[in-house]
Each structure stands twice: as structure tokens, then as C-alpha cells.
XYZ file of C-alpha atoms in Angstrom:
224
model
C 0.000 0.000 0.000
C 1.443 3.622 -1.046
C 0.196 6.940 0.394
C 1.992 9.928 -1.496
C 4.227 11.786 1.937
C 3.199 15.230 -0.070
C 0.426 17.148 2.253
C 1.252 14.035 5.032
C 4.918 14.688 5.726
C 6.098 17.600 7.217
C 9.231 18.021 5.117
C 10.987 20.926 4.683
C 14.211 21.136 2.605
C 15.376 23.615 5.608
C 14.067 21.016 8.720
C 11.440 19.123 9.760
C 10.183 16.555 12.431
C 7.318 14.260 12.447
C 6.528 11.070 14.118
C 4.725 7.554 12.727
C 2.274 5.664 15.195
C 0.535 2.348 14.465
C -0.292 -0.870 15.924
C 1.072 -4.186 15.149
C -0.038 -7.914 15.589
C 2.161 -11.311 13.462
C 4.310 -13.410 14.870
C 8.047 -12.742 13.389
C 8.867 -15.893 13.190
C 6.131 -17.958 12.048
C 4.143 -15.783 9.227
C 6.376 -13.799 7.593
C 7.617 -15.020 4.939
C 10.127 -13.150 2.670
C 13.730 -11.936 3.880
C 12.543 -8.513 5.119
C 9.775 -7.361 5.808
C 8.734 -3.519 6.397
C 5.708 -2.195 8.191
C 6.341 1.024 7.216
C 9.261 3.270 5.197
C 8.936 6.525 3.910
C 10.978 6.947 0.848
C 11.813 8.682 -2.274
C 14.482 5.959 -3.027
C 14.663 3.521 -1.375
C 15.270 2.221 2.263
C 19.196 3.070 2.522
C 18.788 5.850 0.098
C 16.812 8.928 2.305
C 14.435 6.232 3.571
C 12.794 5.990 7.297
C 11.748 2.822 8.263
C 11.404 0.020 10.760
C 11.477 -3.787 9.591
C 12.301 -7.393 10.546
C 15.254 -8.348 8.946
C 16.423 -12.049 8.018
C 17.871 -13.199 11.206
C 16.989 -16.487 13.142
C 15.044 -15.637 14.693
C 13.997 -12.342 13.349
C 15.477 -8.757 14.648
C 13.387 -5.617 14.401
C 15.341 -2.478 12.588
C 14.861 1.057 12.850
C 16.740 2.703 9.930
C 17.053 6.755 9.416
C 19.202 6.614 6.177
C 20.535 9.622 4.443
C 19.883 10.333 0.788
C 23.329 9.028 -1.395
C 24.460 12.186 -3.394
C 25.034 11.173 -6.745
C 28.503 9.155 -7.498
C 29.103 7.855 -3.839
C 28.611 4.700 -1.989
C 26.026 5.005 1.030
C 26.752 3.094 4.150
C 25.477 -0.603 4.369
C 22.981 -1.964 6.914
C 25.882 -4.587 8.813
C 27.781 -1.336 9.290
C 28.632 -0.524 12.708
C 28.154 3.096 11.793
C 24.697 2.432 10.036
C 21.865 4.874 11.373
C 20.071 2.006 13.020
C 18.533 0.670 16.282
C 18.513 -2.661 16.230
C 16.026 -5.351 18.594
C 17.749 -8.952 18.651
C 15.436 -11.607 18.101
C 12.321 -9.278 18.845
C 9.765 -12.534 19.186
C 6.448 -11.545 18.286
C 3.731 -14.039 18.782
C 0.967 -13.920 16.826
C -2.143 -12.981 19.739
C -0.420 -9.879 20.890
C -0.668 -6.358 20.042
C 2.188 -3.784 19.827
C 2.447 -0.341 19.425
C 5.183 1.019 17.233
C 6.322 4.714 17.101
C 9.127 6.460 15.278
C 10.133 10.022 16.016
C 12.133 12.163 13.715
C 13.359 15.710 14.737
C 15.657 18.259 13.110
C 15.784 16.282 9.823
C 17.606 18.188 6.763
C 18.963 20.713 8.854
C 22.471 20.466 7.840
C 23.680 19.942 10.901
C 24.652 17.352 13.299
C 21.747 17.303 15.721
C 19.331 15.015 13.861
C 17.265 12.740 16.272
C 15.319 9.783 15.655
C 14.017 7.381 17.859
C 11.902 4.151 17.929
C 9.217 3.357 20.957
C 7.555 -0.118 21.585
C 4.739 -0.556 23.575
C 5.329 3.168 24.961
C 9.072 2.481 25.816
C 12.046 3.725 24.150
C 14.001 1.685 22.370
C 16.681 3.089 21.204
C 17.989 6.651 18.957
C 19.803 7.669 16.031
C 21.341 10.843 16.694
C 24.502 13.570 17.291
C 24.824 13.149 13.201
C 23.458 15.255 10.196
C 20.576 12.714 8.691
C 18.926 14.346 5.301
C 16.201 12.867 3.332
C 16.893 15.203 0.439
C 13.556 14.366 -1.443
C 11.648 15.573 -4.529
C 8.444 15.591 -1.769
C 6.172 15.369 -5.382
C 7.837 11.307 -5.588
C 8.202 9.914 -2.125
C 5.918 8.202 -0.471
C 4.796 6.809 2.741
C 4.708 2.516 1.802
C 2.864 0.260 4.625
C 3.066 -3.099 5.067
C 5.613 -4.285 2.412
C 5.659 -8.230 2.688
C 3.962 -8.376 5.958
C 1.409 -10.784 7.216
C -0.491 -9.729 9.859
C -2.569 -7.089 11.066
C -1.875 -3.373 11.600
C -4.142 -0.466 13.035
C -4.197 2.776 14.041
C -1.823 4.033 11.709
C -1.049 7.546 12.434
C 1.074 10.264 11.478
C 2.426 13.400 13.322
C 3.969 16.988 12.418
C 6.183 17.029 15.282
C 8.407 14.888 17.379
C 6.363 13.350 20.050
C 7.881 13.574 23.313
C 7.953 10.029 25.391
C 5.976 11.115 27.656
C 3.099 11.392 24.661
C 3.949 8.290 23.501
C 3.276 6.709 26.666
C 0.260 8.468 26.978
C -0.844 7.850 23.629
C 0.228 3.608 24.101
C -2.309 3.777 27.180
C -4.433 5.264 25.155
C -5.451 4.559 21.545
C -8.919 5.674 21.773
C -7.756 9.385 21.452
C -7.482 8.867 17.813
C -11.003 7.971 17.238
C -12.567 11.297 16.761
C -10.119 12.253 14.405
C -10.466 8.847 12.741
C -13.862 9.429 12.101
C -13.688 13.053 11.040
C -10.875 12.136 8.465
C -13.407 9.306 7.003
C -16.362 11.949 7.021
C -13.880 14.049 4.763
C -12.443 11.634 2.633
C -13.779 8.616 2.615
C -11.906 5.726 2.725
C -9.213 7.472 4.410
C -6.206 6.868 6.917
C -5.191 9.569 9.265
C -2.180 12.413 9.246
C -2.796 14.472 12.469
C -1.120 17.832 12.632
C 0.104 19.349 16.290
C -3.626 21.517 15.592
C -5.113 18.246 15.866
C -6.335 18.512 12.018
C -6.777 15.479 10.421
C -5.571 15.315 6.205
C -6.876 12.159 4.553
C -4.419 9.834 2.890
C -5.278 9.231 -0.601
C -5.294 4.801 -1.345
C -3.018 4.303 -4.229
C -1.460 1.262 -4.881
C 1.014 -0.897 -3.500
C 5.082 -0.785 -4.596
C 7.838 -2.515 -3.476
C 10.523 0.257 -2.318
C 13.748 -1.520 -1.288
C 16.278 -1.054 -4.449
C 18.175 -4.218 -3.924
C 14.639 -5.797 -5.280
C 14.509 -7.802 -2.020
C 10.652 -7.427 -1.758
């Protein structure tokens, strides 16, 4: 499933934050399928190519990756995932089972700044994880071609997918983990407006429908 990031993604050439929310239920292990497998990544690109994501990689049994990868200016080699270095949070052998719920968030903050004080972070189940940060991390998209891609190669269920215009603080997340219900209003606004519809909530609390267009596999090494 694609949603185009233009009018859903608060990027700005000059600096931007956001944040991703949604709820997840598969068991790593057993259903999926396919070597990776992403939930969500927001791309122009590709994954390691000005690409935000989080995934379950290939392992045995499966990790589950957080990558904030810089766009690759043209005639140079980006940095590879088994780097060291690589922008990534990584959960060893994560262990989904396939009756539970989890709630996934990813924070982005002073993205395409230019400087070294980018910040991203990924939350489960209202706990941090983990951060990328203390390093310049630019997306450097055309915003007219990326796109916002759910549920590449996964089998399962997701809900209450969710997107922000701001970093949200952990004490939101938490708040919003122990309570999912606060989305329903706007839920049901955003399908009033533009039905069928997902839902992009701004720090005004106005809701922007998410146009359905189709779904596209987005990781260039034609993994998916």
C-alpha cells in the first residue's frame, strides 16, 4: 500500500520533524515469509537511500530495525545496513507471537537541517528503544515522488496508523500507548472528509486524509 508523503509529511528542505504511530499484531517468526519485511518506510528511493523505516530483517530468529538513512548524493557509496556506523537501532530476536498487540512509534526531529543534531528514535509498547542521533541525517527528497509505503511483505494485522507533524515527546507516547482511543474522533472526522481514508494528524489536531493508491515494493536491492 502507497500513500503519497506530499500534504502528510512535514518536510521541509530547511528542517522538519514528524513522528509515525501504528499498531502491530504477526508473529516474526512464524508468518512472515520473505527476507525482510517492512511495516512502514517513507521513501523517495529507497530504504538506505533517504528512507525511514522500521522492519524485521532475516535473522533467526527475526530482529526488528529502525533505519534513518541519508539520501546518497550522486557518485558515492552510502553506508550498508551490517555497518557498525549504520543509522540504526537494532532489537535482537524481537519474538512476536501472533495474539499480541504492539504499538510502534518512530520520532524524527531536526531532519535536513544540515547539521549534526538530527534525532530519531523508535518506541515499543510506549518504551524507548533506542535513537539515532549527534549526526546530520537528510532525506533530500523531490516531496512530489516519495511516499509513505505500509506493510511491504507483511502478514499480519496493523491499526491505528497515524502520522504526526512534530516529534512526540515520550511522555506522549506513553500516553498515547495507554491510550489509543484518542485517535477515534479524528479517525472518524478524516473518514467523514475523505472517505476511505487513513489519518495524518497535525500538532492543531487537524486530520488530512491519505489518498489509497497502490502498492510498490521500495527496497532497491529488489529484495521485496
Amino acid at each position: 500500500m502507497f500513500y503519497p508523503a506530499k500534504g502528510n509529511i512535514a518536510f521541509k528542505k530547511d528542517g522538519w520533524s514528524g513522528s509515525v504511530s501504528m499498531w502491530c499484531k504477526t508473529d516474526s517468526d512464524k508468518l512472515l515469509k520473505t527476507k525482510f519485511c517492512d511495516p512502514v518506510q517513507i521513501t523517495q528511493k529507497g530504504a538506505n537511500n533517504g528512507g525511514l523505516w522500521f522492519d524485521f530483517n532475516d535473522a533467526k530468529p527475526r530482529d526488528l530495525r529502525h533505519g534513518a538513512f541519508s539520501m546518497i548524493p550522486d557518485g558515492q557509496k552510502g553506508i550498508g545496513e551490517d555497518d557498525p556506523k549504520a543509522p540504526m537501532v537494532r532489537v535482537s530476536g524481537i519474538g512476536w507471537k501472533a495474539n499480541d498487540w504492539h504499538h510502534v512509534v518512530l520520532t524524527f526531529k531536526n531532519l535536513d537541517t544540515g547539521k549534526p543534531d538530527a534525532l530519531t528514535a523508535i518506541y515499543i509498547d510506549g518504551k524507548l528503544i533506542g535513537e539515532v542521533k549527534d549526526r546530520a541525517i537528510a532525506m533530500g527528497w523531490d516531496i512530489e515522488k516519495a511516499g509513505i509505503y505500509i506493510a511491504i511483505n507483511y502478514i499480519g494485522l496493523l491499526d491505528e496508523f497515524a502520522l504526526f507533524d512534530k516529534a512526540l515527546t515520550g511522555e506522549e507516547v506513553s500516553h498515547l500507548h495507554k491510550n489509543p482511543e484518542l485517535l477515534s474522533p479524528l479517525k472518524k472526522k478524516a473518514a467523514l472528509e475523505n472517505p476511505p481514508a487513513s489519518t495524518a494528524i497535525t500538532s492543531e489536531e487537524v486530520p488530512r486524509g491519505l489518498k489509497n493508491f497502490y502498492r510498490k515494493t521500495a527496497r532497491p536491492d529488489g529484495s521485496f
